mmCIF file of C-alpha atoms in Angstrom:
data_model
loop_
_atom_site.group_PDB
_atom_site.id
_atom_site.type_symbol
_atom_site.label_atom_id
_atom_site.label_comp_id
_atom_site.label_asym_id
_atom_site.label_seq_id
_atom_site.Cartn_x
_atom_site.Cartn_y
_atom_site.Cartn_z
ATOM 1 C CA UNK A 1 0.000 0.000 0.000
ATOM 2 C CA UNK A 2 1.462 3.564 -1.414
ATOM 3 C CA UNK A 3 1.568 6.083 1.401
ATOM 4 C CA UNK A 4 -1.090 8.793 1.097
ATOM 5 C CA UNK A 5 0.502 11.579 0.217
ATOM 6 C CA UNK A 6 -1.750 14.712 1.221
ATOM 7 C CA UNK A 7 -1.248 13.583 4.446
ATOM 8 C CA UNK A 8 1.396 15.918 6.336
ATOM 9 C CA UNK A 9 2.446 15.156 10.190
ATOM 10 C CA UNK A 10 -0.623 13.174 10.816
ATOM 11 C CA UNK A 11 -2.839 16.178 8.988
ATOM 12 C CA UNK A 12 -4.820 15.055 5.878
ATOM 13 C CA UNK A 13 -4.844 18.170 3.425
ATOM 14 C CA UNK A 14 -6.987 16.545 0.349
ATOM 15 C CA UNK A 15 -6.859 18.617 -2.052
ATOM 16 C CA UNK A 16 -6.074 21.565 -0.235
ATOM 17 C CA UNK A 17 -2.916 20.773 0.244
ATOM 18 C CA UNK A 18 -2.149 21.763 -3.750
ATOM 19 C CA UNK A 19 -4.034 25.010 -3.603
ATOM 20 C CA UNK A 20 -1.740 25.649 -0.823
ATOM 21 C CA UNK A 21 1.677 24.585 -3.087
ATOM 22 C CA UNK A 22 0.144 26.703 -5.483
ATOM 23 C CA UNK A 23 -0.500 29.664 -4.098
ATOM 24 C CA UNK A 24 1.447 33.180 -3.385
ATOM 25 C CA UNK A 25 4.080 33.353 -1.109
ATOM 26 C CA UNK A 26 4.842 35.373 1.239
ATOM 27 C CA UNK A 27 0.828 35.532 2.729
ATOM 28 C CA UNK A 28 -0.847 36.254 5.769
ATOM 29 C CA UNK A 29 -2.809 34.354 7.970
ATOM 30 C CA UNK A 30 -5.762 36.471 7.090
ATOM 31 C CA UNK A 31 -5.593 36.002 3.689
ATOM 32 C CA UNK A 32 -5.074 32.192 3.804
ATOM 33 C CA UNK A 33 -7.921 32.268 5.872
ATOM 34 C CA UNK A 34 -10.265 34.196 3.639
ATOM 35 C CA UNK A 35 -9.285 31.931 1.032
ATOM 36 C CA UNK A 36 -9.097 28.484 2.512
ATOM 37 C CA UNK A 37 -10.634 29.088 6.501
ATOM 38 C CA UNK A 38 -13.642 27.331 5.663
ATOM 39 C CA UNK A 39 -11.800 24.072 4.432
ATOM 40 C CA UNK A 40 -11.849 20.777 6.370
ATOM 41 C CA UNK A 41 -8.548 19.028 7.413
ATOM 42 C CA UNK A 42 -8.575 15.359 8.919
ATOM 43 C CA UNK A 43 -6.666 14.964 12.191
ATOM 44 C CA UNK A 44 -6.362 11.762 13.575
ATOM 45 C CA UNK A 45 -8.574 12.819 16.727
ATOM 46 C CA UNK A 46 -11.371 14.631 13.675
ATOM 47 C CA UNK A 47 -11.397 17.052 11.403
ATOM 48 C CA UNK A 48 -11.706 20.784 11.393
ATOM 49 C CA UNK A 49 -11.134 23.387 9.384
ATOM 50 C CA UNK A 50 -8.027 25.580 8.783
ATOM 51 C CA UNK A 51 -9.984 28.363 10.639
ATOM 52 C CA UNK A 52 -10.186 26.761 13.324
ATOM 53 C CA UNK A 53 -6.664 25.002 13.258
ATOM 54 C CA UNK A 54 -4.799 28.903 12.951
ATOM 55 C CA UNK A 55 -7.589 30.837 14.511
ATOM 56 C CA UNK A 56 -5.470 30.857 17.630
ATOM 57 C CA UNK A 57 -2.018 31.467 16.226
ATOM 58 C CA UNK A 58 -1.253 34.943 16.154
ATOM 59 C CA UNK A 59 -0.505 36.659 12.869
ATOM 60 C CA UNK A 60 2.551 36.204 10.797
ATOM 61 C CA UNK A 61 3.343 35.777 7.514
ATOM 62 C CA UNK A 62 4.563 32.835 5.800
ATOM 63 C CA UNK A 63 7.160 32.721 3.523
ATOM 64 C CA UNK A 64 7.166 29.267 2.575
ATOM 65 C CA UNK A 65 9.120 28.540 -0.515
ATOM 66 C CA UNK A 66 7.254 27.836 -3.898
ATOM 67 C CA UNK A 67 8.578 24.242 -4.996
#
């Protein structure tokens, strides 16, 4: 069995996980989460969305490199 590869450190992204790789960087937290907020990520206790996942990190920007 092939390992599932939208999963990240036990976090399923789905397809979000390519918008994400796809998007512009640097961002904000506020703009990721007008964008994607309302998505729903699988954690192995659930699933919730990336709202609620960053909602308590304060604000920073990410400048994640663009593979």
């Amino acid at each position: 069995m092939a390992p599932d590869e939208s999963r990240e450190q036990g976090v399923e992204f789905g397809s979000l996980g390519d918008e994400l790789a796809d998007d512009e960087y640097p961002t904000s937290k506020a703009d990721l989460l007008e964008r994607y907020g309302d998505r729903e990520l699988e954690l192995e206790d659930g699933s919730q969305t990336l709202r609620e996942v960053l909602g308590p990190l304060g604000e920073t920007s990410s400048n994640r490199p663009r593979t």
